PDB file of C-alpha atoms in Angstrom:
ATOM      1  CA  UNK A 525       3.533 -55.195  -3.084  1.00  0.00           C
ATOM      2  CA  UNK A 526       4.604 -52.136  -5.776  1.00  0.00           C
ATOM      3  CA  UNK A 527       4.787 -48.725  -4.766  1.00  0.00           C
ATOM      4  CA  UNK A 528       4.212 -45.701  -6.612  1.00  0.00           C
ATOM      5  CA  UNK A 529       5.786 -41.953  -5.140  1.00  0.00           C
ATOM      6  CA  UNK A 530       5.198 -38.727  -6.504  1.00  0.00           C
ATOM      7  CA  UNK A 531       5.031 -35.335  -4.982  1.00  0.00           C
ATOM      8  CA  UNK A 532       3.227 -31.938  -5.290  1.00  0.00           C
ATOM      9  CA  UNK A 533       4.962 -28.311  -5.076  1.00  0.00           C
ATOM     10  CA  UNK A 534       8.632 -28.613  -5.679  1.00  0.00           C
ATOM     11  CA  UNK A 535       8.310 -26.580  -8.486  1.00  0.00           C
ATOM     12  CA  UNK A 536       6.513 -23.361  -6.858  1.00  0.00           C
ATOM     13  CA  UNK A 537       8.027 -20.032  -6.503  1.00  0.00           C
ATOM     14  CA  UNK A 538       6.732 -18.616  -3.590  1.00  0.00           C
ATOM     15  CA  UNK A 539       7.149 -17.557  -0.166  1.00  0.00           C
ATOM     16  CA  UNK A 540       6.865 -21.053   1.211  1.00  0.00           C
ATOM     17  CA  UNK A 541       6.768 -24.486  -0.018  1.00  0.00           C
ATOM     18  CA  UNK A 542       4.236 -27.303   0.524  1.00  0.00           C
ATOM     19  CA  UNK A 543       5.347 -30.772  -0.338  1.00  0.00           C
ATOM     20  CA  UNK A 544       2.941 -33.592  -0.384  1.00  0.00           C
ATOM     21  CA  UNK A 545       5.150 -37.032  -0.830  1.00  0.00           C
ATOM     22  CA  UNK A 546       2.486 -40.230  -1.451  1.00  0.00           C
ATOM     23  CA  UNK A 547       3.173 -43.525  -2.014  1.00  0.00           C
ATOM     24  CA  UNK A 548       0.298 -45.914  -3.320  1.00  0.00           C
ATOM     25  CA  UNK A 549       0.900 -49.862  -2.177  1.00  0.00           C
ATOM     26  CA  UNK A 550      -0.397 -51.833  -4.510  1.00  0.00           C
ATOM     27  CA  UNK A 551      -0.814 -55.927  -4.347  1.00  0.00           C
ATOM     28  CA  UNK A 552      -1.648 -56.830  -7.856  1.00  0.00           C
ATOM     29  CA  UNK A 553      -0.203 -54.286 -10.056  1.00  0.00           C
ATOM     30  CA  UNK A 554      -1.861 -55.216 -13.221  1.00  0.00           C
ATOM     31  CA  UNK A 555      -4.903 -56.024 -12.043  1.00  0.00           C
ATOM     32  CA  UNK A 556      -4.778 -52.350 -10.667  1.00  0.00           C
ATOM     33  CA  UNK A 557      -4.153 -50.532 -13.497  1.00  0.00           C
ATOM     34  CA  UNK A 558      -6.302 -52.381 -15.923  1.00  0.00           C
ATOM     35  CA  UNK A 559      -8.852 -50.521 -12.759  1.00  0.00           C
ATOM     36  CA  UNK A 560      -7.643 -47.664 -13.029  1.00  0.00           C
ATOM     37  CA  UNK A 561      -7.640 -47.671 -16.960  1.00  0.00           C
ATOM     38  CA  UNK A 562     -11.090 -48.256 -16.800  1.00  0.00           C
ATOM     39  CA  UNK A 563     -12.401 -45.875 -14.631  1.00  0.00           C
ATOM     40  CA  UNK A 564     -10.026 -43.028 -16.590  1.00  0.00           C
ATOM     41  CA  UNK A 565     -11.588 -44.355 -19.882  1.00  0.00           C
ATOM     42  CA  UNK A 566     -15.116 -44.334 -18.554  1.00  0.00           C
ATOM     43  CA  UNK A 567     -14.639 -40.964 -17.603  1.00  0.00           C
ATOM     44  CA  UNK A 568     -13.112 -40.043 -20.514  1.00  0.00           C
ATOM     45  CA  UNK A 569      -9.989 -38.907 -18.786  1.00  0.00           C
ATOM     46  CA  UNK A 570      -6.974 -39.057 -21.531  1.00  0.00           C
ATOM     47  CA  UNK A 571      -3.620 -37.973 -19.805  1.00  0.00           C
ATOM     48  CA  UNK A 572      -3.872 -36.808 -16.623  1.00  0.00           C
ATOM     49  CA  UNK A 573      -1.159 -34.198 -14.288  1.00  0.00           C
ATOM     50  CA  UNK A 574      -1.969 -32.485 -11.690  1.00  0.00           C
ATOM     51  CA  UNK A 575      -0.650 -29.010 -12.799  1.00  0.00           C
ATOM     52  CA  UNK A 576      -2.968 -29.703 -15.829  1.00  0.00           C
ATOM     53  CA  UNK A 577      -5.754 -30.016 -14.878  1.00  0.00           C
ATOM     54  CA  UNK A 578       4.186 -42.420  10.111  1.00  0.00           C
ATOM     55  CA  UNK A 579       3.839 -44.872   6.811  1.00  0.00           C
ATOM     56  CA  UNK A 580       4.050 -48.505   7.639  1.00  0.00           C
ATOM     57  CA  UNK A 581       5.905 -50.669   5.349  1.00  0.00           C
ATOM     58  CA  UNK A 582       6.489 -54.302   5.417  1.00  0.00           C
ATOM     59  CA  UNK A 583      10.085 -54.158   3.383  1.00  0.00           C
ATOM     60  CA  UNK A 584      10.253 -57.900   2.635  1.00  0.00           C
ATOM     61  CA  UNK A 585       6.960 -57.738   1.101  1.00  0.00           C
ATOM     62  CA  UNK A 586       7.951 -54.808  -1.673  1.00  0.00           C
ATOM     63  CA  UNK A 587       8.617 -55.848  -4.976  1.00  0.00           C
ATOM     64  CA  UNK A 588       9.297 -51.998  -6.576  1.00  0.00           C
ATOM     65  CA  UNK A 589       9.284 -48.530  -5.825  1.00  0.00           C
ATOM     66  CA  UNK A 590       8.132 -46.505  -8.634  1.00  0.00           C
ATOM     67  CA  UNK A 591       8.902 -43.233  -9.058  1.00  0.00           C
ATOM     68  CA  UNK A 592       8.204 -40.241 -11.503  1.00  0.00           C
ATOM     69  CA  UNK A 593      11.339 -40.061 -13.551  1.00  0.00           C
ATOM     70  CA  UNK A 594      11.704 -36.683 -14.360  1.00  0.00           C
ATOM     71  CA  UNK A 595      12.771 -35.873 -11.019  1.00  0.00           C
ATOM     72  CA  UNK A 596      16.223 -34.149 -10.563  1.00  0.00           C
ATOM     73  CA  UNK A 597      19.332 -36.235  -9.410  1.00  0.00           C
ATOM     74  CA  UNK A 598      19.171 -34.345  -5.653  1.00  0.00           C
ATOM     75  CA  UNK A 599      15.886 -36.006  -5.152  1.00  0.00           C
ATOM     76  CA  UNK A 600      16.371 -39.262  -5.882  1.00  0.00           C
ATOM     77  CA  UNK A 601      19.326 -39.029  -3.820  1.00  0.00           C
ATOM     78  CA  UNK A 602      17.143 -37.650  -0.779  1.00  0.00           C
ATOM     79  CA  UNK A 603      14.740 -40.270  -1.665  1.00  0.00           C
ATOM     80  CA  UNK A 604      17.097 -43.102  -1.323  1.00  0.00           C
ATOM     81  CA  UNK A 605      18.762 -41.312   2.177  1.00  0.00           C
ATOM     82  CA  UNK A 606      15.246 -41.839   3.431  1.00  0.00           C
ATOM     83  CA  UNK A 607      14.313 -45.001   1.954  1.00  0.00           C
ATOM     84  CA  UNK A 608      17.377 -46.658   3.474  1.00  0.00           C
ATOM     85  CA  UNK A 609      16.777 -45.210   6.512  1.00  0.00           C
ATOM     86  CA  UNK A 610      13.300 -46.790   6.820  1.00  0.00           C
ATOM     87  CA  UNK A 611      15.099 -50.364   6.114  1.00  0.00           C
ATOM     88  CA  UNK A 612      14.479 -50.342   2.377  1.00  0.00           C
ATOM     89  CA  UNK A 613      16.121 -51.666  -0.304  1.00  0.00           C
ATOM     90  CA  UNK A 614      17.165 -49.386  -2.718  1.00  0.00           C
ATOM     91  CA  UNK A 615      17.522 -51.607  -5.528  1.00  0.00           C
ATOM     92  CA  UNK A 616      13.462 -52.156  -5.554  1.00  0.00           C
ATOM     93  CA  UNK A 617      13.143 -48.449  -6.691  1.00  0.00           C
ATOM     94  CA  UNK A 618      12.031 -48.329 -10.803  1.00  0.00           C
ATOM     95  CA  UNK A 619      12.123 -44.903 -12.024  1.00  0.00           C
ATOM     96  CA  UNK A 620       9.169 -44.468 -14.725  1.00  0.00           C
ATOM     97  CA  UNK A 621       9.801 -42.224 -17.600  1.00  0.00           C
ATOM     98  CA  UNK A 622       6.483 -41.607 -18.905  1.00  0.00           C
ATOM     99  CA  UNK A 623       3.497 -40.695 -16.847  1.00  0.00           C
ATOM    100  CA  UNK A 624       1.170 -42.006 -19.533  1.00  0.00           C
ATOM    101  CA  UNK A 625       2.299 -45.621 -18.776  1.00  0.00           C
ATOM    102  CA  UNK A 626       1.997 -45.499 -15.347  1.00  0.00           C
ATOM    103  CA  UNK A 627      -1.459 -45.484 -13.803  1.00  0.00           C
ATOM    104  CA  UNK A 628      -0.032 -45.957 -10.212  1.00  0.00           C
ATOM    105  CA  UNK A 629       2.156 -42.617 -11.064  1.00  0.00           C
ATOM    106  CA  UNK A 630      -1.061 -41.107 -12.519  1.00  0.00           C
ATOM    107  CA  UNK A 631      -2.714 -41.852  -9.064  1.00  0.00           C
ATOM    108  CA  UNK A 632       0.272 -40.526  -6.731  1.00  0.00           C
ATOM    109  CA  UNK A 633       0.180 -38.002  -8.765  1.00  0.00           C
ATOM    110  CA  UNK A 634      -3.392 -37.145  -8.353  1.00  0.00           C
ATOM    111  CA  UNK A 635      -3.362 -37.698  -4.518  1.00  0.00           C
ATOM    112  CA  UNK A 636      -0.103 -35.376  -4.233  1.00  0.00           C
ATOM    113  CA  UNK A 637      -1.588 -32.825  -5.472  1.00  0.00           C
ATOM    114  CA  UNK A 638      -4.901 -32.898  -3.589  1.00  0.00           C
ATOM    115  CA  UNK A 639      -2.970 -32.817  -0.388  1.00  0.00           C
ATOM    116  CA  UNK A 640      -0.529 -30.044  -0.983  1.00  0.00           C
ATOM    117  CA  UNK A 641      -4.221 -27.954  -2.406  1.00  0.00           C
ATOM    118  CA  UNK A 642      -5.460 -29.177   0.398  1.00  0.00           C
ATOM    119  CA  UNK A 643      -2.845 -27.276   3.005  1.00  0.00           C
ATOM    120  CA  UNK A 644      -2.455 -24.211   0.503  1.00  0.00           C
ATOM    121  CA  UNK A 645      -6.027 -23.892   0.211  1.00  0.00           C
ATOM    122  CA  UNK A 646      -7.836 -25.034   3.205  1.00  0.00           C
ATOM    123  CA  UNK A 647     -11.347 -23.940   1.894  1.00  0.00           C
ATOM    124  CA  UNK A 648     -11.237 -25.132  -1.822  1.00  0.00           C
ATOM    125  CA  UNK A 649     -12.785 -28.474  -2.623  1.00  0.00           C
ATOM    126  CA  UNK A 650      -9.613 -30.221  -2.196  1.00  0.00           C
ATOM    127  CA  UNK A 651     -10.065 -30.181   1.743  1.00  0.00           C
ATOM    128  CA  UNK A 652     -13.287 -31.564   1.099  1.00  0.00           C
ATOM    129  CA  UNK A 653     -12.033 -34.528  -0.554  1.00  0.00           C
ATOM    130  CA  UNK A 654      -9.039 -34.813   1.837  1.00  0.00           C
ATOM    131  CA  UNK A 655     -10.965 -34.737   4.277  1.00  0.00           C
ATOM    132  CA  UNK A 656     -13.318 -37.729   3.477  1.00  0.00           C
ATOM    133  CA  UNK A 657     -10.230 -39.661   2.427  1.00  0.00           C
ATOM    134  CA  UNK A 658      -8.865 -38.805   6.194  1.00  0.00           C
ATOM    135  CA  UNK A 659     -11.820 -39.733   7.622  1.00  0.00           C
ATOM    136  CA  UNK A 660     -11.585 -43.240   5.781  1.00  0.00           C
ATOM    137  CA  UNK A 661      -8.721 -43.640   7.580  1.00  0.00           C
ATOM    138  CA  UNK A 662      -6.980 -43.750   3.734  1.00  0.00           C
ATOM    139  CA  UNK A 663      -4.211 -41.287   4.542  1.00  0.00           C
ATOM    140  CA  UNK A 664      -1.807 -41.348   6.792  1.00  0.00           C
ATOM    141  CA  UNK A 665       1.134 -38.670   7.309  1.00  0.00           C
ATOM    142  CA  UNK A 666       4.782 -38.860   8.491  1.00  0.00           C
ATOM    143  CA  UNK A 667       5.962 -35.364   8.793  1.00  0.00           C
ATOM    144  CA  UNK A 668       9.450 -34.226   8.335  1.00  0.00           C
ATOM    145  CA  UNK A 669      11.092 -30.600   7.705  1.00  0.00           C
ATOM    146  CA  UNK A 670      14.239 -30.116   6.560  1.00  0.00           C
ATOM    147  CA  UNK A 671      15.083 -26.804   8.229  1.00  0.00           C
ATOM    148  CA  UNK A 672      15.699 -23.669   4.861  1.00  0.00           C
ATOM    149  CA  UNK A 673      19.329 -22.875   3.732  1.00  0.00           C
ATOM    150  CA  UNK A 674      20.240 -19.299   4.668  1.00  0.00           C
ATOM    151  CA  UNK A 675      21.891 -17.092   1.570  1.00  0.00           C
ATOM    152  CA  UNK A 676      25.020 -17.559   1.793  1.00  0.00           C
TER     153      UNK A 676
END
C-alpha cells in the first residue's frame, strides 16, 4: 500500500482557514498512475494544481507516504507528530519534489481542494461532487482543530 497526502488552504489569507488533509491508498502504484496518466492524457489535462485551475490504516501493510515536497519544515514536523501517533512509521514517508511526477500527488491534490471548496463554498459545484463521492462512501473524515494562537 503507498499513500499520497496533500492539503488545500494553508496558504489563504483570510478570516478563517479551511484545511482539507487527503491521503489516497494505493495497492499497485504503477499500475495506478499509468491510470491516471491515461485518463489526464485523454482529457488532455497537461499539469494539473488545484489553485490553477476517522481514517483506517493497516500500518504493516504501508510501503510509503508521499507527500508534496514543497511543504514548510513546521508541517512535516506536525505531520510526523500525527503520523506517529496513529502507529506509523515515519521512515515510510517520501517527500516528492515535483508535482508533475506524481500522479497520486496530482490526485490528493485534486481531492484536497474539492473538499476545502466544498466547506468554503457549500453551493458551488464542488459540493456536488463531494457529495456523490460521500455518498459512495469514498470519503471519510477524522476531524481535528488545533485551537488559534492569540497575538502575543
Amino acid at each position: 500500500m503507498v499513500i499520497f497526502i496533500d492539503e488545500s488552504g494553508t496558504h489563504k489569507q483570510v478570516d478563517h482557514a479551511t484545511i482539507a488533509l487527503v491521503y489516497v491508498e494505493i495497492v499497485n502504484l504503477e499500475e495506478f498512475e499509468k491510470a491516471v496518466e491515461k485518463i489526464e492524457e485523454k482529457l488532455d489535462i497537461k499539469y494539473f494544481h488545484w489553485t490553477d485551475e476517522k481514517w483506517e490504516k493497516v500500518e504493516e501493510n504501508i510501503k510509503k507516504i508521499m507527500i508534496d515536497g514543497r511543504k514548510p519544515r513546521w508541517y512535516n514536523q506536525r505531520l510526523k507528530k500525527v503520523l506517529r501517533d496513529k502507529g506509523v512509521s515515519v521512515k515510510k514517508i517520501v517527500t516528492v519534489r515535483k508535482e508533475q511526477s506524481s500522479p497520486g500527488i496530482r490526485v490528493s491534490d485534486c481531492l484536497a481542494g474539492l473538499i476545502r471548496t466544498n466547506y468554503d463554498n457549500p453551493g458551488s459545484l464542488a459540493s456536488k461532487w463531494y457529495g456523490r463521492m460521500k455518498k459512495a462512501d469514498k470519503i471519510r473524515l477524522e476531524i481535528t482543530t488545533y485551537p488559534q494562537k492569540s497575538p502575543a
